Coordinates of C-alpha atoms in Angstrom, one line a residue:
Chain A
X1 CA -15.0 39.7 -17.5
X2 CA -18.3 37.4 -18.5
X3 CA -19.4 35.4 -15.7
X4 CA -19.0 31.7 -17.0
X5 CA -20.4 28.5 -15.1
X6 CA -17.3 25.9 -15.2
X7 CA -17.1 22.8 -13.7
X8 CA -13.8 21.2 -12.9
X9 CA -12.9 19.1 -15.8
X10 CA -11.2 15.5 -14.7
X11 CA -8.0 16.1 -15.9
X12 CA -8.6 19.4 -13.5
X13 CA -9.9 17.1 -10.8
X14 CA -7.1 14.6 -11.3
X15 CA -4.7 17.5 -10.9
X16 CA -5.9 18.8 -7.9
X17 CA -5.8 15.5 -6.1
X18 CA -2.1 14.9 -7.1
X19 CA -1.0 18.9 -5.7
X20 CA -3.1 18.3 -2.6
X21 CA -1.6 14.1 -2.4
X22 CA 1.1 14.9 0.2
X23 CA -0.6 16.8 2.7
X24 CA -2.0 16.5 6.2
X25 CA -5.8 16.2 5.8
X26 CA -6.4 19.5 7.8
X27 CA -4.5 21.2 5.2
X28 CA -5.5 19.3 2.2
X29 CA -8.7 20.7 1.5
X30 CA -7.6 24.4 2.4
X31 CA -5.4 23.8 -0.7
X32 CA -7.6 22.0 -2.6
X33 CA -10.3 25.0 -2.7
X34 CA -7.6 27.6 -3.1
X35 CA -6.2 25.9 -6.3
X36 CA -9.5 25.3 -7.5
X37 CA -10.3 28.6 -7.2
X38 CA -7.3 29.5 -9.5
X39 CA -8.3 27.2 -12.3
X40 CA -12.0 28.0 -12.5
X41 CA -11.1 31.7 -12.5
X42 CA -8.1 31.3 -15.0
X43 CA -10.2 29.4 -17.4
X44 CA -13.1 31.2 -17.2
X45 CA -10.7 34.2 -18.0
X46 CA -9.3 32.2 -20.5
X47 CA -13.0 31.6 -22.0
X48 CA -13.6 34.9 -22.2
X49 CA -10.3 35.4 -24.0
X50 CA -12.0 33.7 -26.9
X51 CA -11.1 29.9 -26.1
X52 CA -14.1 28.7 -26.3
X53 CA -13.9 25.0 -25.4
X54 CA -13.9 24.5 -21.6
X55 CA -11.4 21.3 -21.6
X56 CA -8.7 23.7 -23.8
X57 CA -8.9 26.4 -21.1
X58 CA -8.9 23.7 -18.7
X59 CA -5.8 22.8 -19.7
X60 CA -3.6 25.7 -20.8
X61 CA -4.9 26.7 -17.1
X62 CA -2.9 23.5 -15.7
X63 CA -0.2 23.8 -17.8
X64 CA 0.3 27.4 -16.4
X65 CA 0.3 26.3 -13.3
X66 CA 3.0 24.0 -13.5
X67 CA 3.1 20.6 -12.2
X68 CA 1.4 18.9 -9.3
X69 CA 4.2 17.1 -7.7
X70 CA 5.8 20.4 -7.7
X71 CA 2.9 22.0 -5.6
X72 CA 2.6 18.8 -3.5
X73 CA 6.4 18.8 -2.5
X74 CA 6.5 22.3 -2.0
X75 CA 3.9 22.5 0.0
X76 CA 4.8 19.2 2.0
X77 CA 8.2 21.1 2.9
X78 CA 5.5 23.4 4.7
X79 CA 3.4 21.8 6.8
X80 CA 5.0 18.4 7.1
X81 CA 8.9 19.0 7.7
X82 CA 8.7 20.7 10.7
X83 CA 6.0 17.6 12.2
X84 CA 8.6 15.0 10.6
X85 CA 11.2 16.6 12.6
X86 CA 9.7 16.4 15.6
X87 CA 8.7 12.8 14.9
X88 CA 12.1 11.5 13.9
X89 CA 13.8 11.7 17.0
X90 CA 17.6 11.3 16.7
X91 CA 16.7 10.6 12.6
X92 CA 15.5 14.4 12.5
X93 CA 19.3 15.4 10.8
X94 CA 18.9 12.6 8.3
X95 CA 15.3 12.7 7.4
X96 CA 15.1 17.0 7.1
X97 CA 17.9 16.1 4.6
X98 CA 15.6 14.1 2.9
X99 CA 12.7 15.9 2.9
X100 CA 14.8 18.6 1.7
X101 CA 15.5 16.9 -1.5
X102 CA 12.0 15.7 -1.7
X103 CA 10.7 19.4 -1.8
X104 CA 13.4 19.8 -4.3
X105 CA 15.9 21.6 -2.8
X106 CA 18.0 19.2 -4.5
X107 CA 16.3 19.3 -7.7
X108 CA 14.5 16.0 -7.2
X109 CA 11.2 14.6 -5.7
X110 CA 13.4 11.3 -4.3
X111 CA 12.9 10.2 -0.3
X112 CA 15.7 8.3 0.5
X113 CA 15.4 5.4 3.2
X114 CA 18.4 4.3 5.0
X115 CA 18.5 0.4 4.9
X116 CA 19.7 -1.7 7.9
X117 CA 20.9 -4.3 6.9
X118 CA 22.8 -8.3 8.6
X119 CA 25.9 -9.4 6.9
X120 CA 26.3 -11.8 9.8
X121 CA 24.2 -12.7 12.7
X122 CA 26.5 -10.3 15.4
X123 CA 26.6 -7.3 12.7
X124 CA 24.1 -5.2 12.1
X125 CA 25.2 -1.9 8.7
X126 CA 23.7 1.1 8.1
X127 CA 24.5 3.8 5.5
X128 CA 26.7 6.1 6.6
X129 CA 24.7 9.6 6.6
X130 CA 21.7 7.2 9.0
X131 CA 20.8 8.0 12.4
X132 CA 23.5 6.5 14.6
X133 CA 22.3 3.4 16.7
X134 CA 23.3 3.0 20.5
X135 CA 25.7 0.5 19.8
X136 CA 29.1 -0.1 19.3
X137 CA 31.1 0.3 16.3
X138 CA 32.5 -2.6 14.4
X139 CA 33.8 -1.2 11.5
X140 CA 33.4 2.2 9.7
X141 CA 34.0 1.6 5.7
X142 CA 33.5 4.1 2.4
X143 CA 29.5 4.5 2.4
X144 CA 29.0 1.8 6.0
X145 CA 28.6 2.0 9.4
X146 CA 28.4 -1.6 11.1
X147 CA 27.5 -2.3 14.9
X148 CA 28.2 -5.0 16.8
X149 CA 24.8 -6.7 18.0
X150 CA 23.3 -9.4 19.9
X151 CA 19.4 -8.3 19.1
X152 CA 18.4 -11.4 16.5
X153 CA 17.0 -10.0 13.5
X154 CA 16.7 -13.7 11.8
X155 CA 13.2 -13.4 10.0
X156 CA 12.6 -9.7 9.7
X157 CA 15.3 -9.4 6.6
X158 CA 16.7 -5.8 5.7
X159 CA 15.0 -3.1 7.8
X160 CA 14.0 0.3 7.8
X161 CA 13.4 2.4 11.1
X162 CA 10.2 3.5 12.2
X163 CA 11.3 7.2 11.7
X164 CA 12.0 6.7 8.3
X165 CA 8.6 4.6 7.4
X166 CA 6.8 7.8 8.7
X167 CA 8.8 10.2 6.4
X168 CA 8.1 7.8 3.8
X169 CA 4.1 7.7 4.7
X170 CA 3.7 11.3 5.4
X171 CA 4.8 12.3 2.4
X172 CA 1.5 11.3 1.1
X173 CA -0.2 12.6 3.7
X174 CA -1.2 8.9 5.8
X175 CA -0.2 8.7 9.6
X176 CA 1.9 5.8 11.1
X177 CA 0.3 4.2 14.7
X178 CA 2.0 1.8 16.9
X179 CA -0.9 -0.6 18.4
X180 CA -0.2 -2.6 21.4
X181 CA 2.0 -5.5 20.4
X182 CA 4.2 -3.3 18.3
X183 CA 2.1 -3.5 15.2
X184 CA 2.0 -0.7 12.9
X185 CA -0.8 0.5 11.8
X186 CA -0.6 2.8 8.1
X187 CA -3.6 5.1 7.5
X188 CA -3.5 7.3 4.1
X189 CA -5.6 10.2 3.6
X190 CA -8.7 8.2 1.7
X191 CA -9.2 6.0 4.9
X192 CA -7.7 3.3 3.8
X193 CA -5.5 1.1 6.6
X194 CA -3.1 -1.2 6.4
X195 CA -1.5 -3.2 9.2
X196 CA 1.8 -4.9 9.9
X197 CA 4.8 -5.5 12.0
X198 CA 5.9 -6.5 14.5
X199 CA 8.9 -3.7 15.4
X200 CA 12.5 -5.0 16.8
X201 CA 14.3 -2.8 19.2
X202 CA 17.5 -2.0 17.7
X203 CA 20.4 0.5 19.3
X204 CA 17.3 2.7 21.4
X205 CA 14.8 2.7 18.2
X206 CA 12.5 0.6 16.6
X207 CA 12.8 -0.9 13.1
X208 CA 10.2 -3.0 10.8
X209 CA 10.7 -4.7 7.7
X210 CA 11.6 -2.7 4.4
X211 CA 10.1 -4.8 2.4
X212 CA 6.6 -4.1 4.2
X213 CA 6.6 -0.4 3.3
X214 CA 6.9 -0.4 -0.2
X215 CA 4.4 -3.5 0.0
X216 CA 1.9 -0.8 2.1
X217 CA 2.2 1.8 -0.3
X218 CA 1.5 -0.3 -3.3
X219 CA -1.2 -2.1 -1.7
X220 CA -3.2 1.0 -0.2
X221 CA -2.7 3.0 -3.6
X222 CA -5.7 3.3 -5.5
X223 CA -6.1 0.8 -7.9
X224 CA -8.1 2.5 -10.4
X225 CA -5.4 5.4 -10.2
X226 CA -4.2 7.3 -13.1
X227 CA -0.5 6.8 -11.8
X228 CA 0.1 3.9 -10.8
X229 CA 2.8 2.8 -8.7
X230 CA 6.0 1.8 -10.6
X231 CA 8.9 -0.1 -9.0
X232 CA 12.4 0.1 -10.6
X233 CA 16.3 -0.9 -9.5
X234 CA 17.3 -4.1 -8.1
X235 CA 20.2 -3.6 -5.9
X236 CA 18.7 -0.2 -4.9
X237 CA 15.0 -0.4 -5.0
X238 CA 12.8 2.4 -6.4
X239 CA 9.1 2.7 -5.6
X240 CA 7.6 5.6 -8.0
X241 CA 4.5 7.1 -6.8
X242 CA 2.3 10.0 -7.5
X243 CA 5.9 11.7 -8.7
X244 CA 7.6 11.0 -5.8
X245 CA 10.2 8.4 -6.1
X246 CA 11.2 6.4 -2.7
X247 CA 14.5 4.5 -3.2
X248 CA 16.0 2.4 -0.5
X249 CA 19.7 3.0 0.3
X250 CA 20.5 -0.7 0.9
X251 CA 24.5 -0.3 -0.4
X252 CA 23.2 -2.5 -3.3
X253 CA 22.7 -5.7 -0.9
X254 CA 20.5 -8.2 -3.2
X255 CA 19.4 -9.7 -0.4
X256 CA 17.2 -6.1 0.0
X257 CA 16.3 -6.6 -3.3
X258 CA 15.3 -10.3 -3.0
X259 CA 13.1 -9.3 -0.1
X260 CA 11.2 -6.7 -1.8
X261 CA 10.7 -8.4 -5.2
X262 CA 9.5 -11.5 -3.2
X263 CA 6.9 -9.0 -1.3
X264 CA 5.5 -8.0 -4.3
X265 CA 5.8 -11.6 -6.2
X266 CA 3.1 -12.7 -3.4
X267 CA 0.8 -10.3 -4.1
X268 CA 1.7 -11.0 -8.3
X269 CA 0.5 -14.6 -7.0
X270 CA -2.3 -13.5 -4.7
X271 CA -3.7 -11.7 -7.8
X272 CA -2.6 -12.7 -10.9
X273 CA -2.5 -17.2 -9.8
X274 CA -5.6 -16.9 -7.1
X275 CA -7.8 -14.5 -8.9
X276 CA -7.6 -12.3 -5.5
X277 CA -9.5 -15.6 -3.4
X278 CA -8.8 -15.6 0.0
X279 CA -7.0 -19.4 -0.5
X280 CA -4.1 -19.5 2.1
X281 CA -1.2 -20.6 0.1
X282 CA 2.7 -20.9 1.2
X283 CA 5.8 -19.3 -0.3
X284 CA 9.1 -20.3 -0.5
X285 CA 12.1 -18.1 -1.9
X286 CA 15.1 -19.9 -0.8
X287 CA 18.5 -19.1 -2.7
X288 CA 20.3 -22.4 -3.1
X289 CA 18.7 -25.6 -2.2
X290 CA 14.9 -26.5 -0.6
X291 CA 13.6 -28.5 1.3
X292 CA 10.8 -31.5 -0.2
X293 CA 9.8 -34.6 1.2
X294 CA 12.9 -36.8 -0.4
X295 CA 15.2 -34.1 2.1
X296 CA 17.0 -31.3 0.5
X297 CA 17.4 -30.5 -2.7
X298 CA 20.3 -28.5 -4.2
X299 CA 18.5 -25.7 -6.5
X300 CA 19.1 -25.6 -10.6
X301 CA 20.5 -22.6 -12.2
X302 CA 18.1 -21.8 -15.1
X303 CA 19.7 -18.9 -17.3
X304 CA 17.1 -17.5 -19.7
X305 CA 17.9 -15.0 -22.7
X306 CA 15.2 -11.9 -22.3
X307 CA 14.5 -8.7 -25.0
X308 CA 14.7 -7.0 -22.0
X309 CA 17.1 -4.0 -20.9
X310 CA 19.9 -4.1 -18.8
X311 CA 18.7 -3.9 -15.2
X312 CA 14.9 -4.8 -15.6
X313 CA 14.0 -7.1 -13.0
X314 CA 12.1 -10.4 -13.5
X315 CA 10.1 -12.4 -11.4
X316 CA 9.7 -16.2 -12.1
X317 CA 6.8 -18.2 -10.0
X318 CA 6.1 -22.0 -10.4
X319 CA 4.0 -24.1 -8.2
X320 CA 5.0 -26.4 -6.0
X321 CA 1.8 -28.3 -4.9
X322 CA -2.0 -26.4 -5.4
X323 CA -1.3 -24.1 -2.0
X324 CA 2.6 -23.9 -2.6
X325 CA 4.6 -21.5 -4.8
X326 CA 8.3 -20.7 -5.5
X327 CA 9.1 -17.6 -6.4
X328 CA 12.7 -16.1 -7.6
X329 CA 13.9 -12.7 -8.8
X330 CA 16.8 -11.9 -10.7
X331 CA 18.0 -8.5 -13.0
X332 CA 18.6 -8.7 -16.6
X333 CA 22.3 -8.3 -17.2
X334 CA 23.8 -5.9 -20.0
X335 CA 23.0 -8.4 -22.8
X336 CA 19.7 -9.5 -21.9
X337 CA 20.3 -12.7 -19.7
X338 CA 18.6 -13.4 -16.4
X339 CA 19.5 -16.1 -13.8
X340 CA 17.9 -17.8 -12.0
X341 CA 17.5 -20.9 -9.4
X342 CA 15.0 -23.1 -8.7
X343 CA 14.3 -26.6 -7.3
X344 CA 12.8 -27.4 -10.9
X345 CA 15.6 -28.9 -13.1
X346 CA 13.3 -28.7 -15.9
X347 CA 11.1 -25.1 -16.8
X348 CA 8.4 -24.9 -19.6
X349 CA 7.9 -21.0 -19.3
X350 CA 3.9 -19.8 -19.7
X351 CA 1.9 -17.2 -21.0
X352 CA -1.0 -17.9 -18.4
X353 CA -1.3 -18.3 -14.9
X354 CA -3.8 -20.8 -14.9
X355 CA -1.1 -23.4 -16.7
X356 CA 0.8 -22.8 -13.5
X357 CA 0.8 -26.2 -11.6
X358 CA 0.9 -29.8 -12.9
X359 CA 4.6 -31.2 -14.6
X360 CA 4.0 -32.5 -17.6
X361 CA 4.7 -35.8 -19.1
X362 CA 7.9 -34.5 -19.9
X363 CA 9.0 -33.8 -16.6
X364 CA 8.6 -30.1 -17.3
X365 CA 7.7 -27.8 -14.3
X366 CA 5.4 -24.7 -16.0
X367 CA 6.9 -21.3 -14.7
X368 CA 5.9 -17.9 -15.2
X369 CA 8.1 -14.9 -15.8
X370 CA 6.9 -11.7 -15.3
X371 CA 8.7 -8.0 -15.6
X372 CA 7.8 -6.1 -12.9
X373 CA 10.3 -2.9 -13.0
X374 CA 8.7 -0.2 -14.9
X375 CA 5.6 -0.9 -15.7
X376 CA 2.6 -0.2 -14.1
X377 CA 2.1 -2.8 -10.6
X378 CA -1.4 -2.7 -11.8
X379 CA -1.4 -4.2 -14.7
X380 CA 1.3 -6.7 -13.8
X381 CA -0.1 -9.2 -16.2
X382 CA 0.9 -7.1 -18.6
X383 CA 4.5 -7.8 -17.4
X384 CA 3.8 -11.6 -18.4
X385 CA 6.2 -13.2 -21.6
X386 CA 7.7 -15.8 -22.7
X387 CA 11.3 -16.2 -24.0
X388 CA 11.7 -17.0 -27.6
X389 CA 13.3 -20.3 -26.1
X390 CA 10.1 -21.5 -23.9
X391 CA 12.0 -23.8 -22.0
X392 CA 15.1 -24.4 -20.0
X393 CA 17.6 -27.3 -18.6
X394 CA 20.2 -26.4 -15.7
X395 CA 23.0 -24.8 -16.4
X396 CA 26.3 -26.7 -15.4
X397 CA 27.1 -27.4 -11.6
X398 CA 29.4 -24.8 -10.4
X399 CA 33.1 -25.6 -9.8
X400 CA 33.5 -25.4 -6.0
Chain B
X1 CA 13.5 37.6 -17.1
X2 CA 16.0 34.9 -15.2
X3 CA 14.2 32.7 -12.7
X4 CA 17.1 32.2 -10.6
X5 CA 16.4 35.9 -10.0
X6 CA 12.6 35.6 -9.6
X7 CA 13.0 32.6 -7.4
X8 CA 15.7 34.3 -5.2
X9 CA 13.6 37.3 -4.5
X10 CA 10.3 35.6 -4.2
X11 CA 9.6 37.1 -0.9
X12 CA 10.6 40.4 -1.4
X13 CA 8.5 40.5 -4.4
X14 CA 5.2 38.8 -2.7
X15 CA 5.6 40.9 0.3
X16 CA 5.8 44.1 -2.2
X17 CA 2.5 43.2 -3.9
X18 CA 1.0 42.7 -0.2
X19 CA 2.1 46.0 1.2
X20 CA -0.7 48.3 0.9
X21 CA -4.0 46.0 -0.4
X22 CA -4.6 42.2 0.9
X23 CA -4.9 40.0 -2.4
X24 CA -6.3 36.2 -2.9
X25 CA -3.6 34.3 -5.3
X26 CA -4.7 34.4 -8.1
X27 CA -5.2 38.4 -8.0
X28 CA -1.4 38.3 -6.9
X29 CA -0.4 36.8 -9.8
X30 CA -2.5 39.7 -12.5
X31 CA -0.9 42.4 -9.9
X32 CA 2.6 41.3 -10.4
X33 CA 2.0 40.9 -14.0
X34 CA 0.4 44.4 -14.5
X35 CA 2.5 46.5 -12.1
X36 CA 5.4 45.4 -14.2
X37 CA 4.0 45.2 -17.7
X38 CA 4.6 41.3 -17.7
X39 CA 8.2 41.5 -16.7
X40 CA 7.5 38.9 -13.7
X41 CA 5.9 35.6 -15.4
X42 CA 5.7 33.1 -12.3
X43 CA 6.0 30.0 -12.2
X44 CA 2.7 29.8 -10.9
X45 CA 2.6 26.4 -8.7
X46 CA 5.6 27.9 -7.0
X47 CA 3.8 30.3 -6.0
X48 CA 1.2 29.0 -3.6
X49 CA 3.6 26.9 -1.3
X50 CA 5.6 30.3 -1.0
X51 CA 2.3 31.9 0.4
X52 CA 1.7 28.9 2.4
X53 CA 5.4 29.5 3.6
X54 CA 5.3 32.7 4.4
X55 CA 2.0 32.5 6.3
X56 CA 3.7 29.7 8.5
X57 CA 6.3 32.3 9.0
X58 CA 4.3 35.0 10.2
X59 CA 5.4 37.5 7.4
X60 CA 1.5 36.9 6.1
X61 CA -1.8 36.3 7.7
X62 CA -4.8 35.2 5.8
X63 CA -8.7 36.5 6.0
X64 CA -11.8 35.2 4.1
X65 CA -13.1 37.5 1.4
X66 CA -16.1 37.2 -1.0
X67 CA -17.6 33.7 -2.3
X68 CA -15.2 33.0 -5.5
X69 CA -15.8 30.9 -8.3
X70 CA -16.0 27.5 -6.5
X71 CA -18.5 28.4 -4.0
X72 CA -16.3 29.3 -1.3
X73 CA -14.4 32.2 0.1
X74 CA -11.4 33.2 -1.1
X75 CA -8.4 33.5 0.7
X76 CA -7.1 36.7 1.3
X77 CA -3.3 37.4 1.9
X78 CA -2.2 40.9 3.8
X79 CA 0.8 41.4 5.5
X80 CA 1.6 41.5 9.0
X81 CA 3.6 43.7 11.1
X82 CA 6.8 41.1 10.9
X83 CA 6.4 41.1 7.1
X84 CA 6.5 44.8 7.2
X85 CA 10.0 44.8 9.1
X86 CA 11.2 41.7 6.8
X87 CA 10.0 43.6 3.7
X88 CA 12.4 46.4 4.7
X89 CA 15.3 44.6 5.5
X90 CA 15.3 42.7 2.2
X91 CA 14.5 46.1 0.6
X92 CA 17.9 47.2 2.1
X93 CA 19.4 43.6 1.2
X94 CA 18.5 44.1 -2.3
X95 CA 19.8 47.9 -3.0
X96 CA 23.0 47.3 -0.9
X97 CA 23.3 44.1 -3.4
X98 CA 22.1 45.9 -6.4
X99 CA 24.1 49.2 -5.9
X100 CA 27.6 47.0 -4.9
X101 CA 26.9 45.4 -8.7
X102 CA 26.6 49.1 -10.2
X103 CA 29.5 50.5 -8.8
X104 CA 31.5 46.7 -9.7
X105 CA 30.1 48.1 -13.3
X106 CA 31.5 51.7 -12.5
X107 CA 35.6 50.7 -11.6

């Protein structure tokens, strides 16, 4: 075979980081070199073949290897399971499950979180096939498993256990620390670090907020990456990264879902409304009624008629005062309606965040609606639109 | 040929290429091609996290050989004395399999 001189081509290099994306960073660079290998020597073999353009061989070279997230979860069931196991405690049973499905031993790259979740403030339900809790057993029902509890979870909304945020992390190869004061700590093989918490003790382990994960892993992806992270489902959230899909098991609780969309609608805000400025600004998210200065209002229900599919989920944001925003999520029903409540009796719906703010002489609050299931959270303003009917009056008290 | 059947026997097959020469991967993908005139296509990303497997396993160990391609040394593949003991108990897995079909094929 001629000797040839070949350099990695991007798509080559782009590859390699996605195979190499779930491993511990000992191991990812012993794979790295050993794939690369491969490709230069199967293109330049390739080359010699008569193809004589370097990209081509670079790419009938990737295509025979296969795909990435294939490599990457097969090789994640090899160095990580056994670590995850280890790590997970009395979750080992359910989490080797899951890792065995995400090496795709179940024919899918899908990590499946356990959601716990508070029906009432004395009951505390997990899925079924979780990691049973040191507490006692209220009811057992088809897919639930509720505990009687007296740990108050007010404030931390549905929650995932620290075993399970781990799985979740290591599949992409970070590392999950616990800092004095219970705060978690998320490092990802780049460097990057993200913190958060703090943990409640609940039946002998800890927990943190679901919400937060998928809110760590968006935020410390790369931003210029060439798959971006895509969030789908609203009573069973999906975050889709780098091929792997992580999807909560909340039993379809909205609440879950209200949580994680309003997690991501503050950083929609953060970047889309405040240009990324470092303006503290509240939120509020509330389901029926708010609080103003003239007491309590009751909220309106706004029902807008979308182009969207059935189960897309939309965000709408308006602005309270300049450093206060409302924010509410709802999914598009089978023929295209969303619902949705706000304090606002009266919505003019915008293409531009910067019209967010003042009412105008109409007594029209400007709102913004945004998709944000599947499409990439990068380009969120691309998730921006405007119903053909750019405004809105409340729908009808209900009937009590 | 059917992957179920390549997948199924991956080790025995890996293992067979390793028996008597230490290869780097991409050499153990020619091998397996030439040995059996192209019969075994891999899937070839499978491949490497089933070395990587077996290594963790002890049925392989792994040495540096010459500078490759990339700058760096290859990684060699041979197979250790545990491989050696698996290799022949899947060798007598697979002909007891094999020669129950034939004689299904015989009655």
């Amino acid at each position: 075979m001629t000797a040839t001189t070949l350099e990695l081509s991007p798509a080559a290099r782009a590859y390699l980081r996605h195979a190499t994306w779930g491993l511990p960073r000992a191991r990812q660079r012993e794979v790295w070199d050993e794939l690369e290998e491969h490709l230069l020597t199967r293109a330049a073999q390739l080359q010699a073949s008569g193809i004589t353009s370097s990209d081509a061989a670079f790419n009938r070279a990737l295509t025979e290897l296969g795909s990435p997230a294939r490599i990457s979860a097969g090789m994640t069931g090899v160095y990580l399971m056994p670590k995850l196991i280890l790590l997970a405690g009395t979750g080992a049973v359910a989490l080797s499950a899951a890792l065995y499905a995400l090496a795709g031993g179940s024919g899918g790259n899908t990590l499946t979180l356990p959601v716990l979740t508070s029906p009432s403030p004395s009951t505390l339900c997990a899925p079924q096939n979780s990691a049973a809790l040191a507490l006692p057993v209220e009811s057992r029902r088809t897919k639930l498993l509720c505990y009687k509890s007296t740990v108050k979870t007010v404030g931390f909304g549905p929650l995932l256990s620290l075993a399970a945020i781990q799985a979740a992390v290591g599949v992409y190869g970070g590392t999950v620390k616990v800092a004095p004061g219970d705060q978690l700590t998320v490092q990802l093989p780049g460097g990057q670090t993200s913190s958060g918490g703090p943990m409640i003790n609940i039946g002998e382990q800890p927990f943190i907020s679901a919400a937060w994960l998928f809110g760590v892993l968006i935020h410390l992806h790369p931003h210029d990456s060439a798959t971006p992270p895509i969030l789908s489902g609203y009573g069973l959230p999906r975050l889709t990264l780098d091929d792997v899909v992580i999807q909560l098991n909340t039993n379809s609780d909205v609440n879950v879902a209200r949580e994680v969309y309003f997690s991501l609608a503050r950083e929609a805000v953060h970047s889309l409304v405040l240009q990324n400025s470092e303006q503290s600004v509240g939120y509020e998210s509330s389901i029926d009624r708010s609080e103003t200065e003239d007491g309590w209002v009751q909220h309106a229900r706004h029902r807008v008629q979308t182009s969207l599919a059935q189960g897309e989920v939309v965000l709408l944001i308006a602005q309270h005062t300049s450093n206060n925003f409302f924010i509410q999520s709802g999914e598009v029903t089978p023929d295209g309606w969303v619902e949705l409540a706000t304090p606002q009796r009266k919505l003019r719906f915008v293409s531009d965040p910067a019209q967010l703010g003042s009412v105008a002489a109409n007594g029209r609050t400007p709102a913004l609606l945004i998709r944000v299931t599947n499409i990439p959270l990068n380009q969120l303003k691309a998730g921006i639109f405007v119903p053909r009917r750019a405004t809105s009056d409340p729908l009808a008290a209900r009937q009590p | 040929m059917n992957p179920d059947l390549l997948r199924g026997n991956l080790d025995l097959i890996l293992l067979t290429i390793l028996e008597h020469t230490p290869l780097y991967g991409f050499a153990i993908i020619q091998e397996a091609r030439e040995r059996t005139d192209g019969y075994f296509q891999f899937k070839e990303g499978s491949l490497y996290p089933a070395l990587h497997r077996l290594e963790q396993d002890g049925l392989l160990a792994t040495q540096l050989g010459e500078v490759g391609r990339n700058g760096k040394p290859r990684k060699y593949y041979a197979i250790t004395d545990a491989g050696r003991q698996t290799l022949t108990a899947k060798r007598a897995e697979f002909a007891s399999f094999t020669g129950a079909v034939g004689q299904l094929g015989r009655s």
